[in-house]
CSV table of C-alpha atoms in Angstrom, one decimal:
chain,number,residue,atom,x,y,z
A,1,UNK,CA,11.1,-70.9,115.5
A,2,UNK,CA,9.6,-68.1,114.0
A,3,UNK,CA,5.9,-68.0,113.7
A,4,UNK,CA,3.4,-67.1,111.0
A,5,UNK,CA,6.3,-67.0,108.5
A,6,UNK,CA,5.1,-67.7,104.7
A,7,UNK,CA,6.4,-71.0,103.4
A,8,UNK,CA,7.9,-70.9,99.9
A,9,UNK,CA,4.8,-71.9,97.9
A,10,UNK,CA,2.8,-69.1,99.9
A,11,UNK,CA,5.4,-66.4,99.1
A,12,UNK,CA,5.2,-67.7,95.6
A,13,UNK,CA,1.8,-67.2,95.5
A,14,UNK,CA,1.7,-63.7,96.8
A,15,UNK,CA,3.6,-62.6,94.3
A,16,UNK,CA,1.6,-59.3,92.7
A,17,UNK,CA,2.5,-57.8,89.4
A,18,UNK,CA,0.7,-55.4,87.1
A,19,UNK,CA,0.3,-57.0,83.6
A,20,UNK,CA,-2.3,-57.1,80.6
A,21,UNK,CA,-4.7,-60.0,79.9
A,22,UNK,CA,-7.1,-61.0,77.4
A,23,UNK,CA,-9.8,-61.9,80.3
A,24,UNK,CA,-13.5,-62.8,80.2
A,25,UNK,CA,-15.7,-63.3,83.8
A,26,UNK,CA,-19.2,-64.3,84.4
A,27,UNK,CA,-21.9,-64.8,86.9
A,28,UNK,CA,-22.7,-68.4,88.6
A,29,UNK,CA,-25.2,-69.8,90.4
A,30,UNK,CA,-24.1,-72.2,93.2
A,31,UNK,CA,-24.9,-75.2,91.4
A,32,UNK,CA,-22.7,-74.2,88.4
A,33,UNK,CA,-20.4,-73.7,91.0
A,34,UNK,CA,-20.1,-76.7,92.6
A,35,UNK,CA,-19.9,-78.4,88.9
A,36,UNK,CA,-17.4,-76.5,87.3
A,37,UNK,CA,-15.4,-76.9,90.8
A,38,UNK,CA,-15.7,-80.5,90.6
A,39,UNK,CA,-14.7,-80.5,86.5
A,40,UNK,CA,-11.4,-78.0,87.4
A,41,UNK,CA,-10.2,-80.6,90.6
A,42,UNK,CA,-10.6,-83.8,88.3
A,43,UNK,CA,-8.8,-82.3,84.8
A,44,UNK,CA,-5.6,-83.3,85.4
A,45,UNK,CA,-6.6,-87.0,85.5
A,46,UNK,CA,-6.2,-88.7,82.4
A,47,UNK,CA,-3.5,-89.9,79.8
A,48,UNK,CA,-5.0,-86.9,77.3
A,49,UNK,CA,-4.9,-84.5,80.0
A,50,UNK,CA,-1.3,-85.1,81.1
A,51,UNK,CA,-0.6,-84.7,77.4
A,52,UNK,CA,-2.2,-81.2,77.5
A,53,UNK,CA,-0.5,-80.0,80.6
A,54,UNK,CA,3.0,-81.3,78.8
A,55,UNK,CA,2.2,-79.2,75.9
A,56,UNK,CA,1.5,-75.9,78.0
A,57,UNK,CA,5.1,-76.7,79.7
A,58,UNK,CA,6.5,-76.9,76.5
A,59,UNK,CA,4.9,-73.6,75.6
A,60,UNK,CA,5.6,-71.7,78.6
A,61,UNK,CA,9.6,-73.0,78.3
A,62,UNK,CA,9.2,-71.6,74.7
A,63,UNK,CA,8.1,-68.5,75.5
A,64,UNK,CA,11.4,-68.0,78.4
A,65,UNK,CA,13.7,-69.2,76.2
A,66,UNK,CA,12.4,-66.5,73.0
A,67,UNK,CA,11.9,-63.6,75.6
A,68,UNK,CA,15.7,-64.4,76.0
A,69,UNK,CA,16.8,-64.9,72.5
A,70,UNK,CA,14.7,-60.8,71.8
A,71,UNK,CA,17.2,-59.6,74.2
A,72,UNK,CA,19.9,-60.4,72.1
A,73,UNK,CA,18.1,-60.4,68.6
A,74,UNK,CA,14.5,-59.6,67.5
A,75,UNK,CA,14.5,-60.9,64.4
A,76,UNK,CA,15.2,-64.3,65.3
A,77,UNK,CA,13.0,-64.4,68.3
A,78,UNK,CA,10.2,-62.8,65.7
A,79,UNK,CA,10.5,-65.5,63.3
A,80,UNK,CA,10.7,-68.3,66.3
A,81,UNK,CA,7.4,-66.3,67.3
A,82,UNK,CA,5.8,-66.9,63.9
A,83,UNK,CA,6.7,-70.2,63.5
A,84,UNK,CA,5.5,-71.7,66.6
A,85,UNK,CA,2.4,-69.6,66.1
A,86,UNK,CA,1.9,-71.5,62.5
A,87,UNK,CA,2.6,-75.1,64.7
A,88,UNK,CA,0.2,-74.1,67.0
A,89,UNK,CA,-2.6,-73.1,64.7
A,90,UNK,CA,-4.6,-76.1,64.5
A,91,UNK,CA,-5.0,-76.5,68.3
A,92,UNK,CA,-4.5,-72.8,69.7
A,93,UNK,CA,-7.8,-73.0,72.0
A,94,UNK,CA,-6.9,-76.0,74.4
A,95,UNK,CA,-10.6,-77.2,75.9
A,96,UNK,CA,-10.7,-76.2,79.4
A,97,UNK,CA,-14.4,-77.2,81.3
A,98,UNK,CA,-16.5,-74.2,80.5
A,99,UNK,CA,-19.8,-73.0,82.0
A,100,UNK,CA,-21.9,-72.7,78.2
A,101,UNK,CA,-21.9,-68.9,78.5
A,102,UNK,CA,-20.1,-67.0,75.7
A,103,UNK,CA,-18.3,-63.6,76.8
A,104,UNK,CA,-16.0,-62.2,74.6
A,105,UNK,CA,-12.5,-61.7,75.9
A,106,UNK,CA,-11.3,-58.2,76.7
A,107,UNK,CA,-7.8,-57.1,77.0
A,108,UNK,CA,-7.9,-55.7,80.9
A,109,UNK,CA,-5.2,-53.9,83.2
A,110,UNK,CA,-5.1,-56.1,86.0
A,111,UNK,CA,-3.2,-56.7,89.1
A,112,UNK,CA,-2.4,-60.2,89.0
A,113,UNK,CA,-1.2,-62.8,92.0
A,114,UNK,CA,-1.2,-66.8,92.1
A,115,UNK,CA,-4.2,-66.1,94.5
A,116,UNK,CA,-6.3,-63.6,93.1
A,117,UNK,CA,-6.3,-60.1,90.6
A,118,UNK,CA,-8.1,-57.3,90.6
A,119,UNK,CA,-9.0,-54.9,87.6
A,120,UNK,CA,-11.5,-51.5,86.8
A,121,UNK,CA,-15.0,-53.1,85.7
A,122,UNK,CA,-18.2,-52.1,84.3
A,123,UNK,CA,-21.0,-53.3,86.5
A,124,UNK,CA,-20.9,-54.0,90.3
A,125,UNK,CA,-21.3,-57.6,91.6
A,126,UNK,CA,-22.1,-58.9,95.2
A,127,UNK,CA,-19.5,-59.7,97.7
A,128,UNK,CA,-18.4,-63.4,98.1
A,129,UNK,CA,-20.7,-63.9,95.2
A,130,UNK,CA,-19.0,-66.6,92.8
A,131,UNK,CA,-17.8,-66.3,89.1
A,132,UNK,CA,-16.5,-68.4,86.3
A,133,UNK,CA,-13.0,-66.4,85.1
A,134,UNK,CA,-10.9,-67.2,82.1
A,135,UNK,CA,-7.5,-65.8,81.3
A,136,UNK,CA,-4.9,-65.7,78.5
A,137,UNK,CA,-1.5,-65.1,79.2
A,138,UNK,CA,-0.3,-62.8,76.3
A,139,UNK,CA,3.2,-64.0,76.4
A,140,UNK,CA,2.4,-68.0,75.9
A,141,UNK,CA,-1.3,-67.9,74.7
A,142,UNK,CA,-1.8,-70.3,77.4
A,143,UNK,CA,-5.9,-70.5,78.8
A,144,UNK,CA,-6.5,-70.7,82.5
A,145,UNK,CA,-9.8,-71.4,83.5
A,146,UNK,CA,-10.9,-70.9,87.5
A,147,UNK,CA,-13.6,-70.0,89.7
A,148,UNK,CA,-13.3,-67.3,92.0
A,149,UNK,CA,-15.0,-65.2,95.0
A,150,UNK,CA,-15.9,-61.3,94.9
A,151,UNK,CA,-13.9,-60.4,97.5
A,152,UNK,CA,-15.3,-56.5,96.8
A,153,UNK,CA,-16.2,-54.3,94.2
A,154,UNK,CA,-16.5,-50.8,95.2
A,155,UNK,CA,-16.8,-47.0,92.8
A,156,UNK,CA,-13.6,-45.8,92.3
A,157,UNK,CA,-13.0,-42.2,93.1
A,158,UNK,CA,-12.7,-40.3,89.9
A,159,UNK,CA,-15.1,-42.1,88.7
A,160,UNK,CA,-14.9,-43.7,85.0
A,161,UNK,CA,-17.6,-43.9,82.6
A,162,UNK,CA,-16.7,-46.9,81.2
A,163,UNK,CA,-15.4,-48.9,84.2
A,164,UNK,CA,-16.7,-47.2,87.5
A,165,UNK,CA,-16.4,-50.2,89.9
A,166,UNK,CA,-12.9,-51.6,91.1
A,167,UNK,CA,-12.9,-56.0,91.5
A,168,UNK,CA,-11.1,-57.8,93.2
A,169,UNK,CA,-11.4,-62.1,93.2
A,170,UNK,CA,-9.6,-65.0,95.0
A,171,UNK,CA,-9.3,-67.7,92.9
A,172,UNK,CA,-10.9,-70.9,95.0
A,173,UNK,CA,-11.0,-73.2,92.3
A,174,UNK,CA,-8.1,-73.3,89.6
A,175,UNK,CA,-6.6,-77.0,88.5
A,176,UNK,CA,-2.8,-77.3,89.7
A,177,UNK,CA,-0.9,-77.1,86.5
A,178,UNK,CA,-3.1,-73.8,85.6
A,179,UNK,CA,-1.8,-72.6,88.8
A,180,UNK,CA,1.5,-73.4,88.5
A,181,UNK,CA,1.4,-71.9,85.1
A,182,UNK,CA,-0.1,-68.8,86.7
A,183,UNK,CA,3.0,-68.3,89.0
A,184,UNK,CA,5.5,-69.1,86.6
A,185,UNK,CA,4.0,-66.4,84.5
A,186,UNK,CA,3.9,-63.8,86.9
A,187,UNK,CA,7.5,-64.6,88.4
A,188,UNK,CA,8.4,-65.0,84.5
A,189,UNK,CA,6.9,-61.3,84.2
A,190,UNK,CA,8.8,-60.0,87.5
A,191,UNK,CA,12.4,-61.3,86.2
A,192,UNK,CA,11.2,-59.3,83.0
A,193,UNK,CA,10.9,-55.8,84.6
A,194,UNK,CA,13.7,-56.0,87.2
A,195,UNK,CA,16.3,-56.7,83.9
A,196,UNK,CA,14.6,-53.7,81.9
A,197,UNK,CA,14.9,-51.4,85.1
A,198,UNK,CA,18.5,-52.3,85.3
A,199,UNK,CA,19.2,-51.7,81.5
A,200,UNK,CA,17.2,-48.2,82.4
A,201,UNK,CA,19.6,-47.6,85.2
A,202,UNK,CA,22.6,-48.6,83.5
A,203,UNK,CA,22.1,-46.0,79.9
C-alpha cells in the first residue's frame, strides 16, 4: 500500500495550466461570506438549475467537438462558432448568486488549477482574507462563480507599475458542476497544447 498517494479526482484537481480569462474579484466581509457560501453549496438543487448545468455540458461538449473540427477546417468550425454564438444570444449571462458589487471583467494571465490560480494584481490584499471571484472560460463562455482564500499576495521582483503584487487563491467554495467544468477546461486546455507541441515537433 502506498501512502499519501493522490487519488484520481485529487490529481485531476492539481492539474496547473497557464491560460487567459476574462476574471473579475472582490473583497468580502465574513458575513457575505458565509451567504454567498451557503447560495454556491445549494445551486445545484432545483429542476431550473439542473436545466442550467445541462446547458453548460452541452456547451462545453460544443466547444471540444469545434476545437476538433478547426483542426481540420476553420471555416466550418468559424461558422459553427457564429452560429451557436447567435443561439446563445438571448441568454449568454447564465445567473450565478452574486455579491451586488459590480467589477468589470478583465482579461488576466493566470495560472489556473481545479483548486486555485494565481495572477499579477494591482493592489495587495490580506492573507486568508476572503473574496468573491468570477471567471469566463474563453473557449465556452461558460461563468464560474466561487469564493476563495488569499493564500498570499507578495511585490514581485521587477516590479510592475500596473500590477506590482503576485495573488494567489484557493477556491473554498465553488458549486460541483462549476468545478467539474473548471477541470474539464483546464484538462480540455492541456490535450490542446500537447497536440500543437507535437505538430511543432513534427514540421
Amino acid at each position: 500500500m502506498v501512502l499519501g498517494q493522490d487519488q484520481p479526482n485529487e490529481r485531476r484537481e492539481n492539474f496547473c495550466i497557464n491560460d487567459t480569462l476574462y476574471i473579475q474579484y472582490d473583497g468580502l466581509d465574513q458575513v457575505t461570506t458565509e451567504q454567498l457560501g451557503q447560495q454556491l453549496t445549494n445551486v445545484d438543487h432545483g429542476e431550473a438549475n439542473q436545466q442550467k448545468v445541462q446547458l453548460r455540458s452541452l456547451q462545453t461538449a460544443f466547444t471540444i467537438a469545434t476545437d476538433q473540427i478547426d483542426y481540420y477546417d476553420r471555416d466550418v468550425a468559424r461558422a459553427l462558432r457564429i452560429l451557436n454564438e447567435k443561439i446563445n444570444l438571448p441568454d449568454q449571462i447564465i445567473n450565478e448568486p452574486n455579491s451586488g458589487q459590480s467589477t468589470a471583467s478583465q482579461k488576466k494571465e493566470v495560472n489556473l488549477s481545479g483548486r486555485g490560480l494565481g495572477l499579477l494584481c494591482e493592489q495587495q490584499y490580506e492573507e486568508r482574507s476572503p473574496l468573491i471571484i468570477q471567471i469566463e472560460l474563453r473557449s465556452s463562455g461558460v461563468r464560474i462563480q466561487a469564493v476563495a482564500r488569499v493564500i498570499s499576495c507578495t511585490r514581485v521582483e521587477p516590479e510592475n507599475s500596473q500590477t506590482p503584487y503576485y495573488l494567489r487563491l484557493a477556491f473554498t467554495q465553488m458549486n460541483e458542476q462549476g468545478r467539474d467544468l473548471l477541470i474539464k477546461n483546464i484538462l480540455f486546455r492541456q490535450a490542446e497544447e500537447l497536440r500543437a507541441n507535437n505538430k511543432h515537433n513534427l514540421t
